[in-house]
mmCIF file of C-alpha atoms and ligand atoms in Angstrom:
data_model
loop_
_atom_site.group_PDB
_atom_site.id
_atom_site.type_symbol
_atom_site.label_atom_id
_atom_site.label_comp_id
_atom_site.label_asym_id
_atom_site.label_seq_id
_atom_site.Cartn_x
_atom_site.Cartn_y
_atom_site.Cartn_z
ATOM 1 C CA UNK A 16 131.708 112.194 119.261
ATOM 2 C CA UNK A 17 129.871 112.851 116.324
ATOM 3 C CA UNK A 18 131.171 114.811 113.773
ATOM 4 C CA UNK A 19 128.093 115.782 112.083
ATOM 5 C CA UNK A 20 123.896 115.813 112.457
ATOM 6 C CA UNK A 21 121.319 115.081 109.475
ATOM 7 C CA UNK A 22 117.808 115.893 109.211
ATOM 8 C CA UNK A 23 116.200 115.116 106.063
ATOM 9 C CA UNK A 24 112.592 114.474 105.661
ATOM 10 C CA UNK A 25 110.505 111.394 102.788
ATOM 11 C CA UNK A 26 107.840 113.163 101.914
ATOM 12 C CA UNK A 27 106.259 109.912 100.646
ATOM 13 C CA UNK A 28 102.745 110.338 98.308
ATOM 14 C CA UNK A 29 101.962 113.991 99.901
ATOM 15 C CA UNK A 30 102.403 117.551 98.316
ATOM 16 C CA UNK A 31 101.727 118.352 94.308
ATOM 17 C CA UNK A 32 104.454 120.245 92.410
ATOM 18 C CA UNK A 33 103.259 123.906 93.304
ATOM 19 C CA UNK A 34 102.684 122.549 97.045
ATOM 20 C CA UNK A 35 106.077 121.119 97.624
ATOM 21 C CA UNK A 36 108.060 123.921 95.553
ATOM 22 C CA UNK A 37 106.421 125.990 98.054
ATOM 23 C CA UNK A 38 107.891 123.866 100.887
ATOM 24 C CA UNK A 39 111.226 123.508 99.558
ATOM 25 C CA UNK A 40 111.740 126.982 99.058
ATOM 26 C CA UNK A 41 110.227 128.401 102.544
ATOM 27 C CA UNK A 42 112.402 125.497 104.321
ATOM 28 C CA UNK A 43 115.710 127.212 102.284
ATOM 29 C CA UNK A 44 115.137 130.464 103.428
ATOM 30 C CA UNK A 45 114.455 129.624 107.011
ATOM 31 C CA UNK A 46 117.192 127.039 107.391
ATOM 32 C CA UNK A 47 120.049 129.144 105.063
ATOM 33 C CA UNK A 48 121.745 130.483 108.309
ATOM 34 C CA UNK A 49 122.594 127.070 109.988
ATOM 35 C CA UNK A 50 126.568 125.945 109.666
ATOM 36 C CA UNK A 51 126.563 123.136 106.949
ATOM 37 C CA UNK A 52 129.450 122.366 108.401
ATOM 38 C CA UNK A 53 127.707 120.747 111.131
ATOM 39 C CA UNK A 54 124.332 119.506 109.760
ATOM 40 C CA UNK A 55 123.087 118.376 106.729
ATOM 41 C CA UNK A 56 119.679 118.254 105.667
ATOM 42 C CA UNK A 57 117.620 116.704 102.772
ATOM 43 C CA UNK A 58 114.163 116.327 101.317
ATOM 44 C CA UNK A 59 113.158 113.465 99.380
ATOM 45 C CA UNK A 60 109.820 114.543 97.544
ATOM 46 C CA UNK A 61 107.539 112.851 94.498
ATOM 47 C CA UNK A 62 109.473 112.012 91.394
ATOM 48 C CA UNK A 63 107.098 114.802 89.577
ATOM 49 C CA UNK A 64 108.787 117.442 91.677
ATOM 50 C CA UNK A 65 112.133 116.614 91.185
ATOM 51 C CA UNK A 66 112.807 118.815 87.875
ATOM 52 C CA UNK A 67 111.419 121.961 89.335
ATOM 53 C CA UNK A 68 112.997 121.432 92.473
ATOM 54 C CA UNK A 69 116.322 120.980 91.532
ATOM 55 C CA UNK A 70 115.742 123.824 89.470
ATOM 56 C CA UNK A 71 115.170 126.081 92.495
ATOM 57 C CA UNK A 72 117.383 124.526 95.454
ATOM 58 C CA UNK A 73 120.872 125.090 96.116
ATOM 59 C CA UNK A 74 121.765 121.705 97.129
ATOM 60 C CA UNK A 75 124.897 123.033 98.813
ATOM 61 C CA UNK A 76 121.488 124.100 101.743
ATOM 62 C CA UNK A 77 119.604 121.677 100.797
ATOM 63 C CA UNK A 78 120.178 118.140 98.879
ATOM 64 C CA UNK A 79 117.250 116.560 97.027
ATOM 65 C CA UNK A 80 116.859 112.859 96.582
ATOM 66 C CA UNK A 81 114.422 110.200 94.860
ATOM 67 C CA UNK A 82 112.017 108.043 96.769
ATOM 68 C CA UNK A 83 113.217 104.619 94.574
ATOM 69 C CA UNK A 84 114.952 103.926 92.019
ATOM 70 C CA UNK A 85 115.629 100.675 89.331
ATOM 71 C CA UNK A 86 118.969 98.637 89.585
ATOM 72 C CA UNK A 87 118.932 99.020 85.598
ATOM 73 C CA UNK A 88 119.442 102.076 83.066
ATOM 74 C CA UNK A 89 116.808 101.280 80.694
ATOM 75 C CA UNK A 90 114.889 98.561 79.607
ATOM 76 C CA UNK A 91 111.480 97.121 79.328
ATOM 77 C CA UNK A 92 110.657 98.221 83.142
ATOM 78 C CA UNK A 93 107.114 99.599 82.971
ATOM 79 C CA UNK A 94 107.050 102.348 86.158
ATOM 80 C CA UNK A 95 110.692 102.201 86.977
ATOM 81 C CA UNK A 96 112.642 105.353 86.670
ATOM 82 C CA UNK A 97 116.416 104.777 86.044
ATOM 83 C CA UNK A 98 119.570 105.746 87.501
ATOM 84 C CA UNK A 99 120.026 107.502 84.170
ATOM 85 C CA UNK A 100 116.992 109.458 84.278
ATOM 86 C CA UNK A 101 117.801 110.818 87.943
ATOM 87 C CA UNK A 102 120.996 111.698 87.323
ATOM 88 C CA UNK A 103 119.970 113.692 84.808
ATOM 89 C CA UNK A 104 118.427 115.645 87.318
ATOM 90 C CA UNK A 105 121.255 116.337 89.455
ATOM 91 C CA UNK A 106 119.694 114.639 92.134
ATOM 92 C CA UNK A 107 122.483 113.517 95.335
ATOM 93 C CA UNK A 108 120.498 111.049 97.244
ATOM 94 C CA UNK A 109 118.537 108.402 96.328
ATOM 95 C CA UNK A 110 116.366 106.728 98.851
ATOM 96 C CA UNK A 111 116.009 102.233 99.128
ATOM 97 C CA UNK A 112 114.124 100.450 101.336
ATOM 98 C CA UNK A 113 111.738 102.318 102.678
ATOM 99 C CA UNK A 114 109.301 99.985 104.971
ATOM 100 C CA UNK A 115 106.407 101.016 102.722
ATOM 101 C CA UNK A 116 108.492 99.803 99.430
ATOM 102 C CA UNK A 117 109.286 96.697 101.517
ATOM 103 C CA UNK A 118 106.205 95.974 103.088
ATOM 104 C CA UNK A 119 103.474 97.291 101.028
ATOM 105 C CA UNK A 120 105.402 96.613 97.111
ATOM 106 C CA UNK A 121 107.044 93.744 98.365
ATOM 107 C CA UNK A 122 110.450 94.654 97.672
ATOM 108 C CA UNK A 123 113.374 92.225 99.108
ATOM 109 C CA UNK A 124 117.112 92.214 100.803
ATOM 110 C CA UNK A 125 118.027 90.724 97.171
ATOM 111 C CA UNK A 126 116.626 93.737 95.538
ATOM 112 C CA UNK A 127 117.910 96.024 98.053
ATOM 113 C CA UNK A 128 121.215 94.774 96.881
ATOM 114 C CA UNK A 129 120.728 95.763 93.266
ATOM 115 C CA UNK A 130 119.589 98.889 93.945
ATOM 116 C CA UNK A 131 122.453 99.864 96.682
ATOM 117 C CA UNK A 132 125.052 98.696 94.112
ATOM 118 C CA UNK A 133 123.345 100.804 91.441
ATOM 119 C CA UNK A 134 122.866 103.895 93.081
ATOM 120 C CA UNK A 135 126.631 104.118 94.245
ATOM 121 C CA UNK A 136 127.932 103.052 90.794
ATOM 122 C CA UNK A 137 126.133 105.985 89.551
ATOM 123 C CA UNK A 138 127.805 108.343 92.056
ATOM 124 C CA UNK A 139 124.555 109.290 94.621
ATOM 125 C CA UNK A 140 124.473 108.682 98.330
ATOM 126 C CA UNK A 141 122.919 105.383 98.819
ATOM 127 C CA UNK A 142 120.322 105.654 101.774
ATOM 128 C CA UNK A 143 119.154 102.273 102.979
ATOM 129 C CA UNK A 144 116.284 101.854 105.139
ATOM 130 C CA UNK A 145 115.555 99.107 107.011
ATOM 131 C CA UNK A 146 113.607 98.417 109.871
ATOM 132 C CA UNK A 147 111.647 95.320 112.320
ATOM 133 C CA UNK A 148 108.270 94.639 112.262
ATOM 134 C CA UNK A 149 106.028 94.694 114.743
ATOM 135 C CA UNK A 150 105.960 91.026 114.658
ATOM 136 C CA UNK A 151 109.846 90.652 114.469
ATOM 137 C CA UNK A 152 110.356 92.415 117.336
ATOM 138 C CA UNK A 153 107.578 90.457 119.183
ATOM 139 C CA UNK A 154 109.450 87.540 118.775
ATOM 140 C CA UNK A 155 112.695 89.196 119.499
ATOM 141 C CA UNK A 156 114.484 88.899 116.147
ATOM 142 C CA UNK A 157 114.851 92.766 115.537
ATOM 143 C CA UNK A 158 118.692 92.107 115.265
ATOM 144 C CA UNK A 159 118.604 88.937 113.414
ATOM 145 C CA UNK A 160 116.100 91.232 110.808
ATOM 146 C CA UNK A 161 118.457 94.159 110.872
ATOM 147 C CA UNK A 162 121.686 92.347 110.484
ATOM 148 C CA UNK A 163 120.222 90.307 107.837
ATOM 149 C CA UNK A 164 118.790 93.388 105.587
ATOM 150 C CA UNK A 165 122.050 95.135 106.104
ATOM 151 C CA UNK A 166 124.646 92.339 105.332
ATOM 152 C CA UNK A 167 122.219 91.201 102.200
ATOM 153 C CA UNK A 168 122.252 94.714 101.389
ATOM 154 C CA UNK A 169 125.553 95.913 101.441
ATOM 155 C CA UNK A 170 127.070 92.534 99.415
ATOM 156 C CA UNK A 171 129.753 93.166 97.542
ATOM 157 C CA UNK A 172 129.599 96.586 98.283
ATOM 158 C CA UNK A 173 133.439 97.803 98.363
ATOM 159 C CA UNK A 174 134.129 99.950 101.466
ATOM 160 C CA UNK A 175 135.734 102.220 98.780
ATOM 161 C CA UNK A 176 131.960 103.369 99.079
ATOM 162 C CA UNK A 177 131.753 104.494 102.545
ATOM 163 C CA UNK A 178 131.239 108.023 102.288
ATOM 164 C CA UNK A 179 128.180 107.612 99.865
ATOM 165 C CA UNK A 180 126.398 105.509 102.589
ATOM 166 C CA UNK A 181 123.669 106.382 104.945
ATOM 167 C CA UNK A 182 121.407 104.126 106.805
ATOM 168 C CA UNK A 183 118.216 105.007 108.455
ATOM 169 C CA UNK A 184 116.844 102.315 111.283
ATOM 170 C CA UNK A 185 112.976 102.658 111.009
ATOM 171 C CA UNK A 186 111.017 100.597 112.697
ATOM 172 C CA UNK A 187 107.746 99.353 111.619
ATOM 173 C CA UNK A 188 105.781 99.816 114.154
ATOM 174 C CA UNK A 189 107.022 103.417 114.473
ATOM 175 C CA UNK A 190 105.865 104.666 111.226
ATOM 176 C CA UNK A 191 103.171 106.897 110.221
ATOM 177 C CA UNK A 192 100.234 107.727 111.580
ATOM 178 C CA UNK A 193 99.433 104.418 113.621
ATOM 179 C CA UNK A 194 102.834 104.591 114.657
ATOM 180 C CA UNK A 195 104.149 104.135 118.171
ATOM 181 C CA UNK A 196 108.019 105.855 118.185
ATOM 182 C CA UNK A 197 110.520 103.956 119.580
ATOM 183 C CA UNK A 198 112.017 104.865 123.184
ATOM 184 C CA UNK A 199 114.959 106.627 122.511
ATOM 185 C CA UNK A 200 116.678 104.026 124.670
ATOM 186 C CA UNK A 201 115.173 101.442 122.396
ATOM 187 C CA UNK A 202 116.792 103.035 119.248
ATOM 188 C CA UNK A 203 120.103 103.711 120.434
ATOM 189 C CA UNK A 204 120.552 99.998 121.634
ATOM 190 C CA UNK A 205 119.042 99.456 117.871
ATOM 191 C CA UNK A 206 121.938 101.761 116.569
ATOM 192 C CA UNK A 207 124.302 100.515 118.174
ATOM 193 C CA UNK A 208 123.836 96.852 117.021
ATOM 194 C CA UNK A 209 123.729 98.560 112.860
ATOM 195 C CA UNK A 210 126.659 100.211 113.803
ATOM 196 C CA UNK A 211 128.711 96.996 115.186
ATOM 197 C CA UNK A 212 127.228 95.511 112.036
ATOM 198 C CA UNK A 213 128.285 98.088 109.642
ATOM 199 C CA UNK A 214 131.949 98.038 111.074
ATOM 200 C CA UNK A 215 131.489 93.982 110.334
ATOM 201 C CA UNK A 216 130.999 94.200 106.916
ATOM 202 C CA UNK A 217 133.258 97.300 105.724
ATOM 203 C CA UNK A 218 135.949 96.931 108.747
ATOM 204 C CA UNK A 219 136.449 99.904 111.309
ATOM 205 C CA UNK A 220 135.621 102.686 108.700
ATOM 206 C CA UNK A 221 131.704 101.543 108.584
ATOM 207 C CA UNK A 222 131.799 102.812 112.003
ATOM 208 C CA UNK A 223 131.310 106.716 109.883
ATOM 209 C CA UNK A 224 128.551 105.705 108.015
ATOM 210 C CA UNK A 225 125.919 107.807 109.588
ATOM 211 C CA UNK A 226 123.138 106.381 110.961
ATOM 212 C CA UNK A 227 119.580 108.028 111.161
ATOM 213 C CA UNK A 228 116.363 107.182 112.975
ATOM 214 C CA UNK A 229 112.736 107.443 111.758
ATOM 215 C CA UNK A 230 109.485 106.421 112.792
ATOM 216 C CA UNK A 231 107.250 109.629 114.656
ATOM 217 C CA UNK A 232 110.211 111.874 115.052
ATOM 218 C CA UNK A 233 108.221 114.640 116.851
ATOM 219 C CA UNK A 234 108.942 117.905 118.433
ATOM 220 C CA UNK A 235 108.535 116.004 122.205
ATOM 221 C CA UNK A 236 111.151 113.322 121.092
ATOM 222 C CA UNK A 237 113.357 114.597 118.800
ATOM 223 C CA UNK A 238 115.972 116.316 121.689
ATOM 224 C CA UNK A 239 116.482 113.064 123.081
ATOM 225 C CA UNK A 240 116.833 110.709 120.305
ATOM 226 C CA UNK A 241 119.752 113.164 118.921
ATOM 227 C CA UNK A 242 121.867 113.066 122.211
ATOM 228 C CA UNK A 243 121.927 109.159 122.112
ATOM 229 C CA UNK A 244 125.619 108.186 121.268
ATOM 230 C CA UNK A 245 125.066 106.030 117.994
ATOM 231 C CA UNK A 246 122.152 108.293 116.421
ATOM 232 C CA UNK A 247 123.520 110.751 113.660
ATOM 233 C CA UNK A 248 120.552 112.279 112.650
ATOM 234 C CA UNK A 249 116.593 112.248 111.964
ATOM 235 C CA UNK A 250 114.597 111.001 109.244
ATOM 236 C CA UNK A 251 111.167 112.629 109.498
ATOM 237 C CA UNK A 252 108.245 112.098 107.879
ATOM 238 C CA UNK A 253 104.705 114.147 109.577
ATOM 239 C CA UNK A 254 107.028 116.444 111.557
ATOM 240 C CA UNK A 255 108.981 118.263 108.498
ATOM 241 C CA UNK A 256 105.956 118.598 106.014
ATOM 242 C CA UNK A 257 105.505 122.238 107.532
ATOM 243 C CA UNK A 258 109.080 124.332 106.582
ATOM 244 C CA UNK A 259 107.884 126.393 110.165
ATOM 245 C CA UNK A 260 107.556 122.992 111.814
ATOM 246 C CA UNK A 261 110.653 121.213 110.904
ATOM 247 C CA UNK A 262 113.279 124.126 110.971
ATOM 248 C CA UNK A 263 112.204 124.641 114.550
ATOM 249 C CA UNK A 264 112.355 120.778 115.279
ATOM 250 C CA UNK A 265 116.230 121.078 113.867
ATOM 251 C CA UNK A 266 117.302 124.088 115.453
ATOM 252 C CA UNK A 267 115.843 122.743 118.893
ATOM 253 C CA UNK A 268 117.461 119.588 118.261
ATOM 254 C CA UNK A 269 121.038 121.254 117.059
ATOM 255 C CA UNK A 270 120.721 123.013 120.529
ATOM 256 C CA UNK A 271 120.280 120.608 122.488
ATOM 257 C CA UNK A 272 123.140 117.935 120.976
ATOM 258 C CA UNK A 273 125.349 121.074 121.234
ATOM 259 C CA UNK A 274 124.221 121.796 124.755
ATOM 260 C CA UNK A 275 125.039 118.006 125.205
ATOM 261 C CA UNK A 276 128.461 118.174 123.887
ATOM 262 C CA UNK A 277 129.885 121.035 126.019
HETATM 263 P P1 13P B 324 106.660 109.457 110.234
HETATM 264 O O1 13P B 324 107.642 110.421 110.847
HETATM 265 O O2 13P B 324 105.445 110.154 109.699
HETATM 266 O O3 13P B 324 106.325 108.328 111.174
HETATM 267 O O4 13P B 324 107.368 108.805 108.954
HETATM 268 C C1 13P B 324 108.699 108.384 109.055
HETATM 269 C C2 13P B 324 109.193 107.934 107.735
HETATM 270 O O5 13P B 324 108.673 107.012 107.141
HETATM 271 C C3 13P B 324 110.329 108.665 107.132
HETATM 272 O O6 13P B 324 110.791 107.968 106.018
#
């Protein structure tokens, strides 16, 4: 049984500063009343907003996190922003791996592996995304792909760090606007093979790590991709960028796992 839910929301290249204060602070208020206890949720906006935001939200509601980050503090790296430099923000999460990183900035597994090692050696939650083409999964190596970017991206990654870890599974193919979202049978057979592969490479305990899916999380498919066994939570992008939108999608979807449970 699951011991907790997450729904956090990338909100990619979208929203200025005024725009996503705005967002932050309407999703606080409408959201305060839900049991942290049970659910945590997170929004991971531009790097511009990150001062004023953490400013304004009580991360104990709310936690903030980067989009990126560099496996180094400082250095000649042109566009990077350090571990340093988000820390001094009070930031908790910091987001690797996206697809669009991956697949349109050509990051790698290697780098992935930098970055994961960084992140938890300066204290955040390390959330790794990874994710199939549509290619991939045409020629039916989606586990091959996954089990690859999460064994090259978890090396030498002591399960000491367990409880800063979060994956998301996001398919390719799922994401954005010519997006097709995975089945919900499809991404719990998808979970379940991260999960197996998680307790592989940290031993029974990776089993916790939480797992989240992304890739067209909607309001007509969110119930039933949070009632599937190995899915912890929901990593939305289109869906949460309205605070109205996305604190009905959770408290539909809360309902419904709890409904679920009993
Ligand atoms: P969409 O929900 O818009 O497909 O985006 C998902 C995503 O990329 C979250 O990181």
């Amino acid at each position: 049984m699951k011991k907790k839910l997450y729904f956090g929301s990338n909100l990619k290249m979208y929203k200025n500063v005024a725009q996503t204060i705005e967002y932050l602070g309407r999703l606080q208020e409408l959201t305060a009343d839900l049991d942290r206890d049970v659910f945590t949720t997170f929004i991971i906006p531009s790097y511009t907003s990150l001062d004023r935001a953490s400013g304004l939200i009580d991360q104990n509601l709310i936690l903030l996190g980067a989009q990126n980050m560099c496996w180094e503090e400082q250095g000649q790296f042109t566009g990077e922003i350090s571990p340093l430099m988000l820390r001094e923000l009070g930031l908790k999460i910091v987001e690797l791996g996206h697809s669009e990183r991956r697949h349109v900035f050509g990051e790698t597994n290697e780098m992935m592996n930098l970055k994961v090692k960084a992140a938890l050696s300066h204290d955040f939650i390390a959330l790794l995304c990874i994710g199939e083409t549509g290619e991939e999964k045409d020629f039916g190596v989606s586990d091959e792909v996954l089990r690859t970017q999460l064994i090259m991206g978890f090396r030498d990654v002591s399960p000491a760090y367990i409880p800063k870890i979060w994956v998301a599974y996001e398919p390719v193919w799922a994401i954005g606007v010519n997006g097709k979202p995975a089945s919900s049978a499809y991404a719990q057979e998808k979970h379940h093979v991260i999960r197996e592969t998680l307790k592989e490479i940290f031993g029974e305990e990776g089993a916790s790590i939480p797992v989240l899916y992304g890739g067209s999380v909607n309001p007509g498919n969110a119930n039933e991709l949070i009632v599937q066994e190995d899915i912890d939570g929901l990593f939305v992008g289109r869906s949460a960028w309205d605070a109205e939108n996305f604190n009905a999608l959770i408290r539909d979807a809360i309902r419904t796992w709890r409904e679920n449970e009993a």
